[in-house]
Amino acid sequence: EAGVVQSPRYKIIEKKQPVAFWCNPISGHNTLYWYLQNLGQGPELLIRYENEEAVDDSQLPKDRFSAERLKGVDSTLKIQPAELGDSAVYLCASSLGGRADTQYFGPGTRLTVL
Amino acid sequence: GQNIDQPTEMTATEGAIVQINCTYQTSGFNGLFWYQQHAGEAPTFLSYNVLDGLEEKGRFSSFLSRSKGYSYLLLKELQMKDSASYLCAVRGDYKLSFGAGTTVTVRA
């Protein structure tokens, strides 16, 4: 069974440029998460989707970040414009859903903003 | 909110045992997870505890005491490939909150 797929794996951009990350969750997983992980820290939740609905986006900086999951499968996370402090690893995870379910992570996209 | 504490680093010898402690303070509790993360890779699921006690899975075991807000991950018969960061994560309602991770270095 394929795991969570993310692309690109690495991205280097200059500040003020836009950037987008793509995630394909495990087949059948209705819940999708985007996390941000800074070096030496644990992942921090940005947004959680149940199917195509964003049910928790309280930690998403909405002035520059946006996300979508139009058909309840793939998802895209966008930053526009990027700032130096956005340099981090952006992880996507998926799960079957429910309170006690296990989240499975993709390899992440390492973003460097110059 | 959640406050999760775990040691920053631990070093052990190949073949030895290491115990990684995690303490937490949460506004809700629906389970505690341990993940392993090798440098530059995704976190991978190791264990899940929701009831008090010990869960054993091969060389890895995880313990939970809900009354004490405490868990540990026990790694036995350490191998070089076990060198990684180990993340303790607590699930509140639906949100999973992570500790900063414990970097374990296994020496020959």
JSON list of N, CA and C in Angstrom, two decimals, chain A residues 9 33 35 37 40-43 45 48 59 91 98-107 110, chain B residues 30 33 35 37 40-45 48 87 91-101:
[
{"chain": "A", "resi": 9, "resn": "ARG", "atom": "N", "xyz": [9.91, 17.55, -2.83]},
{"chain": "A", "resi": 9, "resn": "ARG", "atom": "CA", "xyz": [10.60, 17.21, -1.58]},
{"chain": "A", "resi": 9, "resn": "ARG", "atom": "C", "xyz": [11.40, 18.40, -1.06]},
{"chain": "A", "resi": 33, "resn": "TYR", "atom": "N", "xyz": [-4.09, 16.20, 7.24]},
{"chain": "A", "resi": 33, "resn": "TYR", "atom": "CA", "xyz": [-3.49, 17.23, 8.09]},
{"chain": "A", "resi": 33, "resn": "TYR", "atom": "C", "xyz": [-2.28, 17.84, 7.39]},
{"chain": "A", "resi": 35, "resn": "TYR", "atom": "N", "xyz": [1.09, 19.95, 8.65]},
{"chain": "A", "resi": 35, "resn": "TYR", "atom": "CA", "xyz": [1.89, 20.35, 9.80]},
{"chain": "A", "resi": 35, "resn": "TYR", "atom": "C", "xyz": [3.10, 21.15, 9.33]},
{"chain": "A", "resi": 37, "resn": "GLN", "atom": "N", "xyz": [7.07, 21.83, 10.64]},
{"chain": "A", "resi": 37, "resn": "GLN", "atom": "CA", "xyz": [8.07, 21.37, 11.60]},
{"chain": "A", "resi": 37, "resn": "GLN", "atom": "C", "xyz": [9.34, 22.18, 11.44]},
{"chain": "A", "resi": 40, "resn": "GLY", "atom": "N", "xyz": [14.53, 20.80, 15.10]},
{"chain": "A", "resi": 40, "resn": "GLY", "atom": "CA", "xyz": [14.64, 20.53, 16.53]},
{"chain": "A", "resi": 40, "resn": "GLY", "atom": "C", "xyz": [13.33, 20.64, 17.28]},
{"chain": "A", "resi": 41, "resn": "GLN", "atom": "N", "xyz": [12.23, 20.73, 16.55]},
{"chain": "A", "resi": 41, "resn": "GLN", "atom": "CA", "xyz": [10.92, 20.83, 17.17]},
{"chain": "A", "resi": 41, "resn": "GLN", "atom": "C", "xyz": [10.00, 19.74, 16.65]},
{"chain": "A", "resi": 42, "resn": "GLY", "atom": "N", "xyz": [8.91, 19.51, 17.37]},
{"chain": "A", "resi": 42, "resn": "GLY", "atom": "CA", "xyz": [7.90, 18.59, 16.89]},
{"chain": "A", "resi": 42, "resn": "GLY", "atom": "C", "xyz": [6.99, 19.27, 15.87]},
{"chain": "A", "resi": 43, "resn": "PRO", "atom": "N", "xyz": [6.26, 18.49, 15.09]},
{"chain": "A", "resi": 43, "resn": "PRO", "atom": "CA", "xyz": [5.32, 19.07, 14.13]},
{"chain": "A", "resi": 43, "resn": "PRO", "atom": "C", "xyz": [4.22, 19.88, 14.84]},
{"chain": "A", "resi": 45, "resn": "LEU", "atom": "N", "xyz": [0.39, 21.57, 14.11]},
{"chain": "A", "resi": 45, "resn": "LEU", "atom": "CA", "xyz": [-0.73, 21.49, 13.18]},
{"chain": "A", "resi": 45, "resn": "LEU", "atom": "C", "xyz": [-1.05, 22.86, 12.57]},
{"chain": "A", "resi": 48, "resn": "ARG", "atom": "N", "xyz": [-6.59, 20.92, 9.52]},
{"chain": "A", "resi": 48, "resn": "ARG", "atom": "CA", "xyz": [-7.10, 19.55, 9.43]},
{"chain": "A", "resi": 48, "resn": "ARG", "atom": "C", "xyz": [-8.35, 19.53, 8.57]},
{"chain": "A", "resi": 59, "resn": "GLN", "atom": "N", "xyz": [-4.81, 27.41, 13.50]},
{"chain": "A", "resi": 59, "resn": "GLN", "atom": "CA", "xyz": [-3.37, 27.70, 13.55]},
{"chain": "A", "resi": 59, "resn": "GLN", "atom": "C", "xyz": [-2.80, 28.11, 12.20]},
{"chain": "A", "resi": 91, "resn": "LEU", "atom": "N", "xyz": [4.84, 19.07, 6.55]},
{"chain": "A", "resi": 91, "resn": "LEU", "atom": "CA", "xyz": [4.46, 17.66, 6.56]},
{"chain": "A", "resi": 91, "resn": "LEU", "atom": "C", "xyz": [2.96, 17.52, 6.32]},
{"chain": "A", "resi": 98, "resn": "GLY", "atom": "N", "xyz": [-11.72, 9.72, 13.26]},
{"chain": "A", "resi": 98, "resn": "GLY", "atom": "CA", "xyz": [-12.08, 9.28, 14.59]},
{"chain": "A", "resi": 98, "resn": "GLY", "atom": "C", "xyz": [-11.07, 9.75, 15.61]},
{"chain": "A", "resi": 99, "resn": "ARG", "atom": "N", "xyz": [-11.45, 9.72, 16.86]},
{"chain": "A", "resi": 99, "resn": "ARG", "atom": "CA", "xyz": [-10.61, 10.33, 17.89]},
{"chain": "A", "resi": 99, "resn": "ARG", "atom": "C", "xyz": [-9.32, 9.58, 18.16]},
{"chain": "A", "resi": 100, "resn": "ALA", "atom": "N", "xyz": [-9.33, 8.28, 18.04]},
{"chain": "A", "resi": 100, "resn": "ALA", "atom": "CA", "xyz": [-8.16, 7.51, 18.46]},
{"chain": "A", "resi": 100, "resn": "ALA", "atom": "C", "xyz": [-7.37, 6.97, 17.29]},
{"chain": "A", "resi": 101, "resn": "ASP", "atom": "N", "xyz": [-7.60, 7.52, 16.10]},
{"chain": "A", "resi": 101, "resn": "ASP", "atom": "CA", "xyz": [-6.94, 6.93, 14.95]},
{"chain": "A", "resi": 101, "resn": "ASP", "atom": "C", "xyz": [-5.50, 7.39, 14.84]},
{"chain": "A", "resi": 102, "resn": "THR", "atom": "N", "xyz": [-4.72, 6.65, 14.06]},
{"chain": "A", "resi": 102, "resn": "THR", "atom": "CA", "xyz": [-3.30, 6.92, 13.92]},
{"chain": "A", "resi": 102, "resn": "THR", "atom": "C", "xyz": [-3.05, 7.74, 12.66]},
{"chain": "A", "resi": 103, "resn": "GLN", "atom": "N", "xyz": [-2.21, 8.74, 12.79]},
{"chain": "A", "resi": 103, "resn": "GLN", "atom": "CA", "xyz": [-1.84, 9.57, 11.66]},
{"chain": "A", "resi": 103, "resn": "GLN", "atom": "C", "xyz": [-0.57, 9.03, 11.03]},
{"chain": "A", "resi": 104, "resn": "TYR", "atom": "N", "xyz": [-0.57, 8.99, 9.70]},
{"chain": "A", "resi": 104, "resn": "TYR", "atom": "CA", "xyz": [0.59, 8.54, 8.94]},
{"chain": "A", "resi": 104, "resn": "TYR", "atom": "C", "xyz": [1.11, 9.71, 8.12]},
{"chain": "A", "resi": 105, "resn": "PHE", "atom": "N", "xyz": [2.42, 9.91, 8.22]},
{"chain": "A", "resi": 105, "resn": "PHE", "atom": "CA", "xyz": [3.03, 11.10, 7.65]},
{"chain": "A", "resi": 105, "resn": "PHE", "atom": "C", "xyz": [3.69, 10.83, 6.31]},
{"chain": "A", "resi": 106, "resn": "GLY", "atom": "N", "xyz": [3.67, 11.87, 5.49]},
{"chain": "A", "resi": 106, "resn": "GLY", "atom": "CA", "xyz": [4.46, 11.88, 4.27]},
{"chain": "A", "resi": 106, "resn": "GLY", "atom": "C", "xyz": [5.88, 12.33, 4.57]},
{"chain": "A", "resi": 107, "resn": "PRO", "atom": "N", "xyz": [6.76, 12.30, 3.55]},
{"chain": "A", "resi": 107, "resn": "PRO", "atom": "CA", "xyz": [8.17, 12.65, 3.76]},
{"chain": "A", "resi": 107, "resn": "PRO", "atom": "C", "xyz": [8.42, 14.13, 3.95]},
{"chain": "A", "resi": 110, "resn": "ARG", "atom": "N", "xyz": [10.79, 20.28, 2.28]},
{"chain": "A", "resi": 110, "resn": "ARG", "atom": "CA", "xyz": [11.70, 21.20, 2.99]},
{"chain": "A", "resi": 110, "resn": "ARG", "atom": "C", "xyz": [11.76, 22.50, 2.21]},
{"chain": "B", "resi": 30, "resn": "ASN", "atom": "N", "xyz": [-7.03, 11.78, 24.73]},
{"chain": "B", "resi": 30, "resn": "ASN", "atom": "CA", "xyz": [-7.58, 10.66, 23.97]},
{"chain": "B", "resi": 30, "resn": "ASN", "atom": "C", "xyz": [-6.46, 9.78, 23.45]},
{"chain": "B", "resi": 33, "resn": "PHE", "atom": "N", "xyz": [0.83, 8.92, 21.68]},
{"chain": "B", "resi": 33, "resn": "PHE", "atom": "CA", "xyz": [1.52, 8.26, 20.59]},
{"chain": "B", "resi": 33, "resn": "PHE", "atom": "C", "xyz": [3.02, 8.48, 20.71]},
{"chain": "B", "resi": 35, "resn": "TYR", "atom": "N", "xyz": [6.32, 8.42, 18.03]},
{"chain": "B", "resi": 35, "resn": "TYR", "atom": "CA", "xyz": [6.76, 8.35, 16.64]},
{"chain": "B", "resi": 35, "resn": "TYR", "atom": "C", "xyz": [8.29, 8.35, 16.61]},
{"chain": "B", "resi": 37, "resn": "GLN", "atom": "N", "xyz": [11.51, 9.43, 14.13]},
{"chain": "B", "resi": 37, "resn": "GLN", "atom": "CA", "xyz": [11.82, 10.26, 12.96]},
{"chain": "B", "resi": 37, "resn": "GLN", "atom": "C", "xyz": [13.31, 10.27, 12.71]},
{"chain": "B", "resi": 40, "resn": "GLY", "atom": "N", "xyz": [15.66, 14.04, 8.28]},
{"chain": "B", "resi": 40, "resn": "GLY", "atom": "CA", "xyz": [15.22, 14.29, 6.92]},
{"chain": "B", "resi": 40, "resn": "GLY", "atom": "C", "xyz": [14.10, 13.40, 6.44]},
{"chain": "B", "resi": 41, "resn": "GLU", "atom": "N", "xyz": [13.52, 12.62, 7.35]},
{"chain": "B", "resi": 41, "resn": "GLU", "atom": "CA", "xyz": [12.46, 11.71, 6.94]},
{"chain": "B", "resi": 41, "resn": "GLU", "atom": "C", "xyz": [11.17, 12.01, 7.70]},
{"chain": "B", "resi": 42, "resn": "ALA", "atom": "N", "xyz": [10.10, 11.31, 7.31]},
{"chain": "B", "resi": 42, "resn": "ALA", "atom": "CA", "xyz": [8.81, 11.49, 7.95]},
{"chain": "B", "resi": 42, "resn": "ALA", "atom": "C", "xyz": [8.77, 10.81, 9.31]},
{"chain": "B", "resi": 43, "resn": "PRO", "atom": "N", "xyz": [7.99, 11.34, 10.25]},
{"chain": "B", "resi": 43, "resn": "PRO", "atom": "CA", "xyz": [7.73, 10.60, 11.48]},
{"chain": "B", "resi": 43, "resn": "PRO", "atom": "C", "xyz": [7.00, 9.30, 11.15]},
{"chain": "B", "resi": 44, "resn": "THR", "atom": "N", "xyz": [7.42, 8.21, 11.77]},
{"chain": "B", "resi": 44, "resn": "THR", "atom": "CA", "xyz": [6.74, 6.93, 11.57]},
{"chain": "B", "resi": 44, "resn": "THR", "atom": "C", "xyz": [6.17, 6.44, 12.89]},
{"chain": "B", "resi": 45, "resn": "PHE", "atom": "N", "xyz": [4.97, 5.92, 12.85]},
{"chain": "B", "resi": 45, "resn": "PHE", "atom": "CA", "xyz": [4.24, 5.50, 14.04]},
{"chain": "B", "resi": 45, "resn": "PHE", "atom": "C", "xyz": [4.93, 4.32, 14.72]},
{"chain": "B", "resi": 48, "resn": "TYR", "atom": "N", "xyz": [0.89, 3.33, 20.51]},
{"chain": "B", "resi": 48, "resn": "TYR", "atom": "CA", "xyz": [-0.26, 4.10, 20.97]},
{"chain": "B", "resi": 48, "resn": "TYR", "atom": "C", "xyz": [-0.71, 3.54, 22.31]},
{"chain": "B", "resi": 87, "resn": "LEU", "atom": "N", "xyz": [9.48, 11.16, 19.07]},
{"chain": "B", "resi": 87, "resn": "LEU", "atom": "CA", "xyz": [8.49, 12.19, 19.36]},
{"chain": "B", "resi": 87, "resn": "LEU", "atom": "C", "xyz": [7.35, 11.62, 20.19]},
{"chain": "B", "resi": 91, "resn": "ARG", "atom": "N", "xyz": [-2.95, 13.24, 22.15]},
{"chain": "B", "resi": 91, "resn": "ARG", "atom": "CA", "xyz": [-4.15, 13.59, 21.41]},
{"chain": "B", "resi": 91, "resn": "ARG", "atom": "C", "xyz": [-5.18, 14.17, 22.38]},
{"chain": "B", "resi": 92, "resn": "GLY", "atom": "N", "xyz": [-5.61, 15.40, 22.10]},
{"chain": "B", "resi": 92, "resn": "GLY", "atom": "CA", "xyz": [-6.69, 15.99, 22.88]},
{"chain": "B", "resi": 92, "resn": "GLY", "atom": "C", "xyz": [-8.00, 15.54, 22.31]},
{"chain": "B", "resi": 93, "resn": "ASP", "atom": "N", "xyz": [-8.79, 16.44, 21.80]},
{"chain": "B", "resi": 93, "resn": "ASP", "atom": "CA", "xyz": [-10.05, 16.07, 21.17]},
{"chain": "B", "resi": 93, "resn": "ASP", "atom": "C", "xyz": [-9.74, 15.40, 19.83]},
{"chain": "B", "resi": 94, "resn": "TYR", "atom": "N", "xyz": [-9.36, 16.16, 18.85]},
{"chain": "B", "resi": 94, "resn": "TYR", "atom": "CA", "xyz": [-8.89, 15.60, 17.59]},
{"chain": "B", "resi": 94, "resn": "TYR", "atom": "C", "xyz": [-7.45, 15.99, 17.28]},
{"chain": "B", "resi": 95, "resn": "LYS", "atom": "N", "xyz": [-6.97, 16.99, 18.00]},
{"chain": "B", "resi": 95, "resn": "LYS", "atom": "CA", "xyz": [-5.65, 17.52, 17.69]},
{"chain": "B", "resi": 95, "resn": "LYS", "atom": "C", "xyz": [-4.55, 16.73, 18.35]},
{"chain": "B", "resi": 96, "resn": "LEU", "atom": "N", "xyz": [-3.50, 16.45, 17.59]},
{"chain": "B", "resi": 96, "resn": "LEU", "atom": "CA", "xyz": [-2.31, 15.77, 18.10]},
{"chain": "B", "resi": 96, "resn": "LEU", "atom": "C", "xyz": [-1.25, 16.83, 18.38]},
{"chain": "B", "resi": 97, "resn": "SER", "atom": "N", "xyz": [-0.80, 16.92, 19.63]},
{"chain": "B", "resi": 97, "resn": "SER", "atom": "CA", "xyz": [0.24, 17.88, 20.00]},
{"chain": "B", "resi": 97, "resn": "SER", "atom": "C", "xyz": [1.52, 17.13, 20.30]},
{"chain": "B", "resi": 98, "resn": "PHE", "atom": "N", "xyz": [2.61, 17.59, 19.70]},
{"chain": "B", "resi": 98, "resn": "PHE", "atom": "CA", "xyz": [3.90, 16.90, 19.79]},
{"chain": "B", "resi": 98, "resn": "PHE", "atom": "C", "xyz": [4.84, 17.58, 20.77]},
{"chain": "B", "resi": 99, "resn": "GLY", "atom": "N", "xyz": [5.67, 16.76, 21.42]},
{"chain": "B", "resi": 99, "resn": "GLY", "atom": "CA", "xyz": [6.83, 17.29, 22.12]},
{"chain": "B", "resi": 99, "resn": "GLY", "atom": "C", "xyz": [7.91, 17.64, 21.11]},
{"chain": "B", "resi": 100, "resn": "ALA", "atom": "N", "xyz": [9.00, 18.21, 21.60]},
{"chain": "B", "resi": 100, "resn": "ALA", "atom": "CA", "xyz": [10.07, 18.65, 20.71]},
{"chain": "B", "resi": 100, "resn": "ALA", "atom": "C", "xyz": [10.91, 17.49, 20.20]},
{"chain": "B", "resi": 101, "resn": "GLY", "atom": "N", "xyz": [10.76, 16.32, 20.83]},
{"chain": "B", "resi": 101, "resn": "GLY", "atom": "CA", "xyz": [11.51, 15.15, 20.37]},
{"chain": "B", "resi": 101, "resn": "GLY", "atom": "C", "xyz": [12.77, 14.91, 21.18]}
]
